[in-house]
Amino acid sequence: MNRNELKIYRQCWFIRAFEGAIAAEAAAGNVPGLVHLSTGSEVADALIGHHIDPNRDKVTGSHRSHGLALACGVEPLDVAKEILGKAGGLSDGLGGTQHLIAPESGFLTSNGIVGAQVPIAAGAALSAKSRSGGGIGVAVFGDGAANQGAVLETMNMAVALKLPMLFVLYNNGMAQSTKAETASGGNYRDRARSFGLPVWSADSVDFAACSKAVEHSVGHARLKGPAFVEVAVSRDHGHYYGDEKADQVFGANDALLAFEKWLLEQGVERSAIVAAADAGKAHAHAIVTEAVAAPNAPATLLSGWSSGESAVND
Amino acid sequence: MTEQMMTFSGALNAVLHQAMRQDGAVVCIGEDIAQNGGVFGVTHGLCDAFGSDRVIDTPISETAFVGMAVGAAMTGLKPMVELMFCDFTGVCFDQILNQAAKARFLSNGKLKLPLVIRTTMGAGDGSGAMHSQSLHGLFASIPGLIVVCPSSPADAAGLLKSSLASDDPVIFLENKQLYELEGLVDAALPPVPLGSAKLAKDGADVTIVATSAMVHEALAAATRLESAGVSAAVLDPRTVKPLDEASILEHVRGTGRLLVVDEGAPFAGLADAVISSVVRGSFPSLKAAPQKLCPPDTPVPYAPAPEACWLPGSDAIVEAVVLMMED
């Protein structure tokens, strides 16, 4: 057993506790708008963060990208502040929960428009290709986005242009608040194959398989060309936090419990597992608590952005 | 005539029920509208009442389902599309700009396009830059589209009814901040004609033209101005395109002063269109330069203080009117 898996496990609990703390702040009225939580996709998020190289890769994500940004190594305090609309957030509170932007950490952008992040990752892949540094573009999107024309167009184009790009489909079975099975024809892996993309897939409750799928698909994108990986994940809330119409619950499908079981099977001491989880949770609570105490983004933030002034100021 | 208190969203819902009951050609298409009753509850109960063949949950595929609605409208159905946020028209803009808007012209009227795209507009709830825009001016700049921005439950109901009866495509913009607003609505849900402004409050000194949520900011400002001795009228165009220029011109000829308050673009938007019309049409009667209050020329910010600062409000309206009165 090596330290990597425990580190990833800790990261997963960090994300879950971070989202739990954000949910509590949302319930208390401290989040400006609606939040879409990553609770349920922690294992997939953490594995992507683990296998990409933030120095040369660029990841784009959906509206549900808190966990992905954190896993990519974006400064968590800045993420929390952005979600809470605080000064010192990633964009000082101008962007917010759906618009986390930290290219310096390899996290290019999340997005308010379903699927729009996918062609943007193709652009990052094109830049990486032109630099010949071995970097890749990674687009993380959901089963809902898989039905957007822009996503299908990008799959075709990535193959046609031989872009170093990875398509990561998080399948949580819900397209916003509509069941994926009533909104999708065929399966997503066959779609990807039909464009000529090599396909990997795994369920995030199977940590080992999931890790292998992410590692191999990242490797393929880096060395050989565009690739596709589908990861089955859960979504422990409705489309947004508080959307009771489409609430889901983990039940037996909690990838973190499965991960814990797997660690035990690998011979990791229970005390070490518990300590890793506790460390992740404590870190998350400390971060969100600190962010809550930060000053709110001031109204003066807008000055300088009007009428093309931003271009002058740059 | 019996009137009842209804919310803005409840009034829209009642019209949709009535329209689907009266006309089997009306179908509803959109994301999360059937099983979930729509993200803001406007389509609540329609699927139970009329079935999933007429109230259709779609994939998140705006180009495909707006395009499908365009084709369905060309071929006998009367689709009501719900697009969660007007920001999402970016995804399917070809179907709106090139297909829906031009079909009647290109067919020399052979094709009818009884299509209503209901969508939302409006900032103020921390939804960020891609869920808060007010793009009515953008749509209004496209020949072939009717653009509607109701400000009250009764107008929402009446204008939706007229929109559903229109053979031209309608972009129907509902301000998110108004869904819970209550008001009296005639139980028979009478139509409100498209292209007809409403004088929300009369006044002699200045004409404030405002639409959607800004009507309520203007009314609040007018009340405060009244106590300061300024008589301000609030005129709500209700339909951005066609714009009721005649009513606006007539009223400004009486007051000699015009302030347009609009949540849309500060450049080439509704405010500029109204001012242009007034300057061309009633220049001799103007006592002061027409003014406008719009958000700054930036995307909508997320954090509460910048967002509140971004939105035009009653304080700024009072201030602007007072300045105009000094002219």
XYZ file of C-alpha atoms in Angstrom:
641
model
C 0.000 0.000 0.000
C 1.468 3.316 -0.871
C 0.773 6.794 0.315
C -0.882 7.902 -2.912
C -4.137 6.097 -2.267
C -4.413 7.436 1.269
C -3.671 10.896 -0.065
C -6.445 10.523 -2.627
C -8.759 9.210 0.093
C -8.010 12.223 2.241
C -8.663 14.461 -0.759
C -12.054 12.800 -1.278
C -13.085 13.505 2.293
C -11.768 17.014 1.992
C -14.063 17.587 -0.993
C -17.050 15.979 0.679
C -16.602 17.991 3.867
C -15.966 21.160 1.849
C -19.259 20.646 0.009
C -20.997 19.809 3.265
C -19.764 23.062 4.758
C -20.818 24.988 1.645
C -24.250 23.352 1.862
C -24.528 24.522 5.475
C -23.591 28.049 4.413
C -26.144 27.898 1.596
C -28.806 26.784 4.081
C -27.823 29.703 6.302
C -28.226 32.120 3.398
C -24.535 32.873 3.002
C -24.202 31.773 -0.613
C -25.446 34.407 -3.087
C -27.258 32.067 -5.491
C -27.894 28.375 -5.980
C -25.015 25.919 -5.636
C -24.469 22.668 -7.480
C -22.474 20.391 -5.202
C -19.893 17.790 -6.177
C -20.984 15.443 -3.403
C -20.857 11.969 -4.954
C -18.159 12.537 -7.556
C -15.239 12.927 -5.119
C -13.397 9.790 -6.230
C -13.579 10.746 -9.895
C -12.556 14.336 -9.098
C -9.636 13.255 -6.949
C -8.383 10.756 -9.524
C -8.400 13.311 -12.307
C -6.559 15.725 -10.059
C -4.074 13.004 -9.231
C -3.359 11.937 -12.794
C -3.146 15.263 -14.582
C -0.075 17.455 -14.602
C -1.139 20.954 -13.498
C 1.989 22.426 -15.027
C 1.060 21.530 -18.577
C -2.523 20.208 -18.617
C -5.729 22.247 -18.583
C -9.015 20.992 -17.203
C -12.449 22.439 -17.874
C -15.542 21.472 -15.914
C -19.277 21.920 -15.677
C -21.396 24.036 -13.352
C -20.780 21.265 -10.796
C -17.023 21.677 -10.414
C -16.128 22.655 -6.860
C -14.616 19.223 -6.218
C -12.818 19.076 -9.535
C -11.199 22.474 -8.992
C -10.099 21.485 -5.498
C -8.742 18.171 -6.784
C -6.769 19.983 -9.463
C -4.975 21.828 -6.701
C -6.688 25.197 -6.915
C -6.152 27.087 -3.636
C -9.169 25.947 -1.613
C -9.539 29.163 0.360
C -9.837 31.083 -2.904
C -12.424 28.594 -4.164
C -14.472 28.921 -0.971
C -14.286 32.704 -1.075
C -15.422 32.765 -4.689
C -18.405 30.537 -3.931
C -19.337 32.783 -0.997
C -18.920 35.991 -3.001
C -15.940 37.216 -1.000
C -13.086 39.556 -1.752
C -9.999 37.482 -2.411
C -11.938 34.749 -4.194
C -10.570 33.378 -7.451
C -12.258 36.235 -9.298
C -12.907 38.397 -6.234
C -16.536 37.286 -6.337
C -17.297 38.388 -9.893
C -17.648 34.858 -11.211
C -19.083 32.717 -8.443
C -19.814 29.061 -7.923
C -20.354 28.205 -11.588
C -17.383 30.184 -12.874
C -14.294 28.939 -11.053
C -11.275 30.034 -13.051
C -7.717 29.144 -12.054
C -5.594 28.453 -15.137
C -2.457 28.827 -13.010
C -3.452 25.576 -11.295
C -4.387 23.759 -14.470
C -8.079 24.398 -13.902
C -8.968 26.563 -16.879
C -12.632 27.179 -16.119
C -15.938 25.751 -15.019
C -19.026 26.885 -16.869
C -22.579 28.085 -16.493
C -23.656 26.614 -19.810
C -24.110 22.860 -19.991
C -21.493 21.414 -22.338
C -19.797 24.711 -23.203
C -16.630 23.682 -21.379
C -15.992 20.841 -23.814
C -14.926 22.782 -26.942
C -12.908 25.079 -24.666
C -10.865 22.089 -23.530
C -10.284 21.309 -27.208
C -8.787 24.774 -27.490
C -6.514 24.064 -24.551
C -5.527 20.834 -26.279
C -4.750 22.749 -29.474
C -2.540 25.165 -27.528
C -0.812 22.262 -25.811
C -0.267 20.545 -29.156
C 1.251 23.680 -30.652
C 3.659 23.908 -27.703
C 4.681 20.250 -28.079
C 5.178 20.012 -24.332
C 3.075 16.924 -23.826
C 0.172 18.784 -22.215
C -3.436 17.778 -22.692
C -6.864 19.357 -22.515
C -9.355 17.606 -20.247
C -13.090 18.231 -20.532
C -15.191 16.965 -17.643
C -18.903 16.937 -18.370
C -22.054 15.069 -17.384
C -24.448 12.722 -19.077
C -26.744 15.703 -19.615
C -24.060 17.579 -21.544
C -23.436 14.491 -23.642
C -26.590 15.405 -25.537
C -25.362 18.865 -26.492
C -24.368 19.408 -30.093
C -21.205 21.240 -29.067
C -20.004 18.141 -27.203
C -20.610 15.809 -30.120
C -19.025 18.285 -32.531
C -15.971 18.481 -30.329
C -15.595 14.704 -30.194
C -15.525 14.603 -33.969
C -13.160 17.545 -34.255
C -10.752 16.234 -31.640
C -10.350 13.042 -33.640
C -10.137 14.858 -36.978
C -7.475 17.243 -35.648
C -5.723 14.602 -33.526
C -5.945 16.787 -30.433
C -4.293 15.681 -27.187
C -7.615 15.749 -25.386
C -9.467 13.646 -22.853
C -13.251 13.574 -22.669
C -14.340 12.635 -19.151
C -18.024 11.848 -18.855
C -19.385 11.777 -15.307
C -22.509 9.684 -15.553
C -24.697 10.409 -12.539
C -27.873 9.364 -14.296
C -29.542 12.763 -14.028
C -29.632 15.514 -16.633
C -30.392 18.478 -14.360
C -33.659 17.138 -12.965
C -34.597 14.701 -15.728
C -33.541 11.067 -15.619
C -30.823 10.395 -18.174
C -32.545 7.230 -19.327
C -35.524 9.245 -20.547
C -33.323 11.868 -22.197
C -30.627 9.839 -23.917
C -30.545 7.367 -26.755
C -28.022 4.546 -26.894
C -25.045 4.661 -24.586
C -22.309 7.228 -24.333
C -19.397 4.835 -24.866
C -20.784 3.714 -28.212
C -21.163 7.334 -29.255
C -17.527 8.007 -28.439
C -16.415 4.875 -30.272
C -18.374 5.895 -33.333
C -16.201 9.005 -33.596
C -13.097 6.836 -33.375
C -12.267 7.626 -29.761
C -10.729 4.876 -27.655
C -12.967 4.284 -24.660
C -12.409 3.480 -21.012
C -15.102 3.178 -18.386
C -15.435 2.416 -14.703
C -17.717 2.874 -11.738
C -16.362 5.137 -9.032
C -17.424 2.618 -6.391
C -14.615 0.431 -7.793
C -11.616 2.531 -6.869
C -8.980 0.348 -8.470
C -10.797 0.071 -11.791
C -11.599 3.756 -11.775
C -8.009 4.703 -11.070
C -6.784 2.511 -13.881
C -9.346 3.900 -16.336
C -8.394 7.503 -15.569
C -4.676 6.780 -15.612
C -4.781 4.933 -18.929
C -7.075 7.382 -20.660
C -4.942 10.336 -19.524
C -1.869 8.489 -20.763
C -3.478 7.804 -24.102
C -4.509 11.420 -24.574
C -0.994 12.536 -23.730
C 0.897 10.112 -25.950
C -1.445 9.019 -28.707
C -4.386 11.388 -29.145
C -7.962 12.010 -28.075
C -9.573 9.562 -25.661
C -12.826 9.099 -23.779
C -13.516 7.818 -20.288
C -16.900 7.376 -18.670
C -17.051 7.252 -14.879
C -20.237 6.325 -13.078
C -20.697 8.718 -10.155
C -23.477 9.610 -7.725
C -25.187 12.902 -7.072
C -26.249 13.187 -3.485
C -28.511 16.176 -4.011
C -30.967 17.507 -6.494
C -29.686 19.510 -9.460
C -28.803 22.235 -7.003
C -28.576 22.129 -3.231
C -32.085 22.442 -1.849
C -33.766 21.136 -5.022
C -35.890 18.565 -3.292
C -37.754 17.668 -6.469
C -34.853 15.619 -7.714
C -33.084 14.577 -4.529
C -31.008 11.469 -4.711
C -29.391 9.546 -1.919
C -26.293 7.423 -2.003
C -27.727 4.332 -0.383
C -25.211 1.555 -0.821
C -23.576 3.396 -3.696
C -21.309 5.689 -1.741
C -17.966 5.583 -3.497
C -16.183 6.761 -0.356
C -17.445 3.838 1.705
C -16.401 1.489 -1.091
C -13.010 3.205 -1.199
C -12.623 2.725 2.555
C -13.494 -0.948 2.230
C -10.961 -1.330 -0.546
C -8.243 0.294 1.539
C -8.956 -2.133 4.378
C -8.753 -5.023 1.918
C -5.359 -3.743 0.834
C -4.200 -4.075 4.426
C -4.221 -0.403 5.366
C -4.692 0.086 9.087
C -8.107 1.336 10.018
C -6.538 3.988 12.215
C -4.628 5.393 9.237
C -7.805 5.454 7.131
C -9.762 7.244 9.830
C -6.930 9.698 10.381
C -6.812 10.536 6.664
C -10.560 11.141 6.514
C -10.504 13.236 9.662
C -7.608 15.321 8.392
C -9.486 16.013 5.157
C -12.640 17.010 6.996
C -10.814 19.232 9.494
C -8.958 21.008 6.692
C -12.205 21.640 4.794
C -14.001 23.031 7.806
C -11.080 25.305 8.628
C -11.011 26.592 5.047
C -14.730 27.299 4.779
C -14.793 28.881 8.235
C -11.972 31.193 7.239
C -13.704 32.055 3.968
C -16.962 32.883 5.746
C -15.109 35.377 7.920
C -13.520 37.114 4.924
C -14.886 40.506 3.819
C -17.634 40.520 1.212
C -16.807 41.544 -2.323
C -17.316 45.320 -2.463
C -19.574 47.127 -4.898
C -16.534 49.087 -6.102
C -15.362 45.902 -7.798
C -17.332 46.929 -10.866
C -15.440 50.117 -11.495
C -12.932 49.700 -14.226
C -14.907 47.046 -16.098
C -17.368 49.257 -17.947
C -17.283 50.137 -21.611
C -14.100 48.373 -22.487
C -12.131 49.967 -19.650
C -10.900 46.507 -18.717
C -8.924 46.310 -21.911
C -7.310 49.636 -21.097
C -6.507 48.565 -17.569
C -4.890 45.270 -18.523
C -65.692 39.878 -14.213
C -64.260 38.079 -11.229
C -60.746 38.805 -10.198
C -58.484 36.720 -8.053
C -55.068 37.129 -6.521
C -52.474 35.169 -8.414
C -48.726 35.018 -8.477
C -46.897 35.832 -11.673
C -45.953 32.175 -12.125
C -49.438 31.006 -11.162
C -50.991 33.293 -13.776
C -48.707 31.916 -16.474
C -49.506 28.391 -15.343
C -53.242 29.085 -15.539
C -52.926 30.369 -19.109
C -50.944 27.319 -20.161
C -53.591 25.019 -18.669
C -56.327 26.947 -20.420
C -54.524 27.031 -23.770
C -53.742 23.321 -23.721
C -57.325 22.541 -22.781
C -58.771 24.699 -25.550
C -56.370 23.812 -28.343
C -54.993 20.331 -28.898
C -52.242 21.788 -31.115
C -50.505 23.440 -28.151
C -47.544 21.408 -26.926
C -44.936 22.278 -24.307
C -41.292 21.443 -24.838
C -38.316 21.972 -22.548
C -35.897 20.774 -19.904
C -37.357 19.495 -16.620
C -40.829 20.813 -17.486
C -42.920 17.640 -17.333
C -42.020 15.538 -14.312
C -40.635 18.515 -12.403
C -43.026 21.209 -13.528
C -40.262 23.531 -14.706
C -37.348 25.044 -12.844
C -39.603 27.891 -11.645
C -42.784 25.820 -11.445
C -44.542 27.496 -14.373
C -45.439 24.214 -16.089
C -46.582 22.571 -12.848
C -49.356 20.027 -13.357
C -49.429 20.249 -17.158
C -47.984 16.798 -17.689
C -50.486 15.249 -15.295
C -53.326 16.997 -17.070
C -52.276 16.579 -20.689
C -49.787 13.720 -20.765
C -46.185 13.356 -21.764
C -46.958 13.429 -25.499
C -47.944 17.080 -25.170
C -45.684 18.113 -22.289
C -42.289 16.934 -23.331
C -39.150 16.649 -21.218
C -36.159 17.068 -23.494
C -32.478 16.289 -23.295
C -30.212 19.251 -22.569
C -30.054 19.869 -26.294
C -31.308 23.398 -26.866
C -30.428 23.540 -30.556
C -32.310 20.322 -31.195
C -35.437 21.090 -29.225
C -35.766 24.728 -30.282
C -35.206 23.610 -33.872
C -37.779 20.870 -33.409
C -40.235 23.440 -32.117
C -39.590 25.643 -35.167
C -40.343 22.718 -37.452
C -43.392 21.720 -35.428
C -44.716 25.274 -35.623
C -44.257 25.225 -39.398
C -46.285 22.042 -39.645
C -49.348 22.566 -37.540
C -48.468 22.431 -33.876
C -48.315 25.427 -31.550
C -45.231 24.789 -29.467
C -44.509 26.589 -26.228
C -40.822 26.118 -25.527
C -39.452 26.772 -22.070
C -35.798 27.735 -22.106
C -34.641 27.894 -18.479
C -32.609 31.093 -18.822
C -32.348 33.506 -21.744
C -28.580 33.130 -21.383
C -29.038 29.631 -22.846
C -30.257 31.078 -26.148
C -26.545 31.318 -26.872
C -26.585 27.566 -27.348
C -29.417 27.580 -29.894
C -29.135 31.043 -31.389
C -29.118 29.891 -35.018
C -32.542 28.360 -34.570
C -33.802 31.690 -33.186
C -31.869 34.194 -35.308
C -31.912 32.440 -38.675
C -34.638 29.824 -38.560
C -37.515 31.040 -36.377
C -37.133 34.743 -37.139
C -36.855 34.435 -40.925
C -39.178 31.590 -41.858
C -42.284 33.706 -42.374
C -40.436 36.254 -44.519
C -38.608 33.675 -46.608
C -41.827 31.817 -47.329
C -43.587 35.060 -48.189
C -46.066 34.255 -45.458
C -46.786 30.690 -46.590
C -45.365 29.390 -43.353
C -46.938 30.310 -40.071
C -44.769 30.169 -37.014
C -46.977 29.986 -33.930
C -44.023 29.478 -31.610
C -43.591 30.917 -28.135
C -40.218 30.662 -26.454
C -40.724 31.403 -22.775
C -37.508 32.171 -20.999
C -36.247 34.133 -18.017
C -34.321 37.344 -17.601
C -33.141 39.368 -14.669
C -30.378 39.726 -12.116
C -30.622 40.099 -8.367
C -30.459 36.550 -7.078
C -26.745 35.764 -7.224
C -27.069 33.497 -10.219
C -23.944 34.816 -11.896
C -23.101 35.993 -15.385
C -24.672 33.135 -17.369
C -28.015 32.865 -15.569
C -28.931 36.534 -15.077
C -28.852 38.389 -18.356
C -31.659 40.476 -19.845
C -31.386 40.054 -23.592
C -34.699 41.526 -24.758
C -32.931 44.275 -26.693
C -30.807 41.734 -28.512
C -33.870 39.729 -29.588
C -35.718 42.913 -30.503
C -32.965 43.841 -32.927
C -33.766 40.764 -35.026
C -36.477 41.351 -37.649
C -39.189 38.738 -37.414
C -39.364 38.248 -33.663
C -41.922 39.565 -31.219
C -40.405 40.300 -27.810
C -42.511 40.488 -24.654
C -41.483 41.543 -21.112
C -44.442 41.513 -18.693
C -44.258 43.195 -15.289
C -47.404 42.001 -13.499
C -49.369 38.750 -13.117
C -52.304 40.060 -15.169
C -50.035 41.263 -17.965
C -48.074 38.022 -17.885
C -51.273 36.051 -18.344
C -52.773 38.318 -20.984
C -49.590 38.689 -22.996
C -48.883 34.966 -22.900
C -52.375 34.355 -24.186
C -51.815 36.725 -27.095
C -48.397 35.233 -27.721
C -49.848 31.736 -27.959
C -52.350 33.054 -30.485
C -49.687 34.745 -32.604
C -48.551 33.334 -35.932
C -45.199 35.066 -35.503
C -42.521 33.682 -33.195
C -42.499 35.276 -29.757
C -39.677 35.521 -27.242
C -41.456 35.843 -23.909
C -39.151 37.020 -21.126
C -40.147 36.464 -17.510
C -38.114 38.218 -14.872
C -36.998 35.695 -12.255
C -37.496 38.260 -9.502
C -41.192 38.586 -10.356
C -42.363 34.965 -10.181
C -43.693 35.313 -6.640
C -45.226 38.745 -7.234
C -48.968 38.708 -6.519
C -51.635 40.689 -8.273
C -55.284 40.640 -9.294
C -56.021 38.680 -12.440
C -59.346 38.395 -14.252
C -60.446 34.772 -13.860
C -61.267 34.579 -17.577
C -57.608 35.377 -18.333
C -58.345 37.979 -21.035
C -55.644 38.576 -23.648
C -53.511 41.720 -23.580
C -52.716 42.886 -27.111
C -49.102 42.682 -28.213
C -47.537 46.077 -28.908
C -49.619 48.039 -26.458
C -48.048 50.010 -23.594
C -49.669 50.476 -20.207
C -49.607 53.595 -18.097
C -48.748 52.083 -14.726
C -48.945 55.515 -13.068
C -49.747 58.883 -14.592
C -47.755 62.024 -13.921
C -47.217 65.471 -15.376
C -43.522 66.289 -14.980
C -41.586 63.365 -16.350
C -42.270 60.142 -18.249
C -40.389 57.152 -16.919
C -40.421 54.333 -19.447
C -39.633 51.015 -17.771
C -40.422 47.390 -18.362
C -40.264 44.048 -16.524
C -38.884 44.312 -12.951
C -37.804 47.896 -13.565
C -41.464 48.968 -13.578
C -41.568 48.274 -9.860
C -38.375 50.219 -9.209
C -39.816 53.108 -11.216
C -43.114 52.996 -9.317
C -41.277 53.060 -5.992
C -39.230 56.017 -7.200
C -42.341 57.809 -8.474
C -43.973 57.505 -5.058
C -40.932 59.044 -3.393
C -40.752 61.771 -6.034
C -44.400 62.600 -5.394
C -43.593 63.566 -1.816
C -40.751 65.711 -3.153
C -43.225 67.521 -5.365
C -42.338 65.863 -8.662
C -45.127 64.181 -10.584
C -43.602 61.221 -12.405
C -45.457 58.891 -14.764
C -44.447 55.288 -15.293
C -45.142 53.893 -18.753
C -44.596 50.182 -19.326
C -44.233 49.199 -23.005
C -44.908 45.553 -22.021
C -43.939 44.506 -25.532
C -40.429 45.510 -26.547
C -41.082 44.570 -30.165
C -43.320 45.846 -31.576
C -42.764 48.885 -29.386
C -45.773 51.123 -28.712
C -43.993 54.254 -29.879
C -47.234 56.185 -30.298
C -48.113 55.940 -26.606
C -44.594 56.865 -25.554
C -44.447 59.873 -27.866
C -47.859 61.063 -26.809
C -46.978 60.915 -23.143
C -43.606 62.592 -23.501
C -45.260 65.403 -25.478
C -47.219 66.063 -22.304
C -44.358 65.979 -19.803
C -41.415 67.113 -21.956
C -39.071 64.837 -20.041
C -38.085 61.215 -20.620
C -36.144 58.787 -18.464
C -35.819 55.197 -19.653
C -34.997 52.619 -16.991
C -34.001 49.270 -18.408
C -32.173 46.195 -17.190
C -30.988 45.467 -20.729
C -27.854 46.617 -22.474
C -26.691 50.216 -21.990
C -25.520 50.187 -25.600
C -27.938 49.720 -28.506
C -30.689 48.329 -26.297
C -34.293 49.179 -25.478
C -33.299 52.422 -23.733
C -31.498 53.688 -26.820
C -34.390 52.653 -29.045
C -36.913 54.565 -26.923
C -34.738 57.664 -26.705
C -34.124 57.588 -30.446
C -37.839 57.361 -31.085
C -38.650 60.233 -28.756
C -35.914 62.515 -30.067
C -37.065 61.903 -33.624
C -40.770 62.021 -32.871
C -41.274 64.726 -30.265
C -38.123 66.809 -30.258
C -39.881 70.195 -30.031
C -41.688 69.212 -26.841
C -38.560 68.179 -24.926
C -37.676 70.356 -21.938
C -34.568 68.374 -21.009
C -32.265 65.908 -22.689
C -33.744 62.386 -22.490
C -31.865 60.186 -20.061
C -31.452 56.490 -19.460
C -30.579 54.281 -16.511
C -29.157 50.909 -17.423
C -26.679 48.549 -15.820
C -23.033 49.289 -16.546
C -21.558 47.729 -19.659
C -20.313 44.604 -17.865
C -21.488 41.037 -17.382
C -23.637 40.510 -14.286
C -21.412 40.119 -11.197
C -22.026 37.300 -8.700
C -21.354 38.719 -5.238
C -24.295 40.553 -3.625
C -22.857 44.066 -3.287
C -21.518 44.354 -6.843
C -24.725 42.804 -8.190
C -26.893 45.283 -6.287
C -24.703 48.099 -7.550
C -25.021 46.743 -11.102
C -28.826 46.803 -11.103
C -30.676 50.078 -11.669
C -32.811 50.838 -8.619
C -35.247 53.371 -7.228
C -32.517 55.491 -5.567
C -30.787 56.049 -8.875
C -34.109 56.761 -10.579
C -35.013 59.441 -8.020
C -31.585 60.986 -8.420
C -31.795 60.988 -12.212
C -35.256 62.547 -12.235
C -34.243 65.253 -9.761
C -31.295 66.139 -11.993
C -33.565 66.312 -15.035
C -35.955 68.615 -13.227
C -33.087 71.018 -12.581
C -32.347 71.265 -16.300
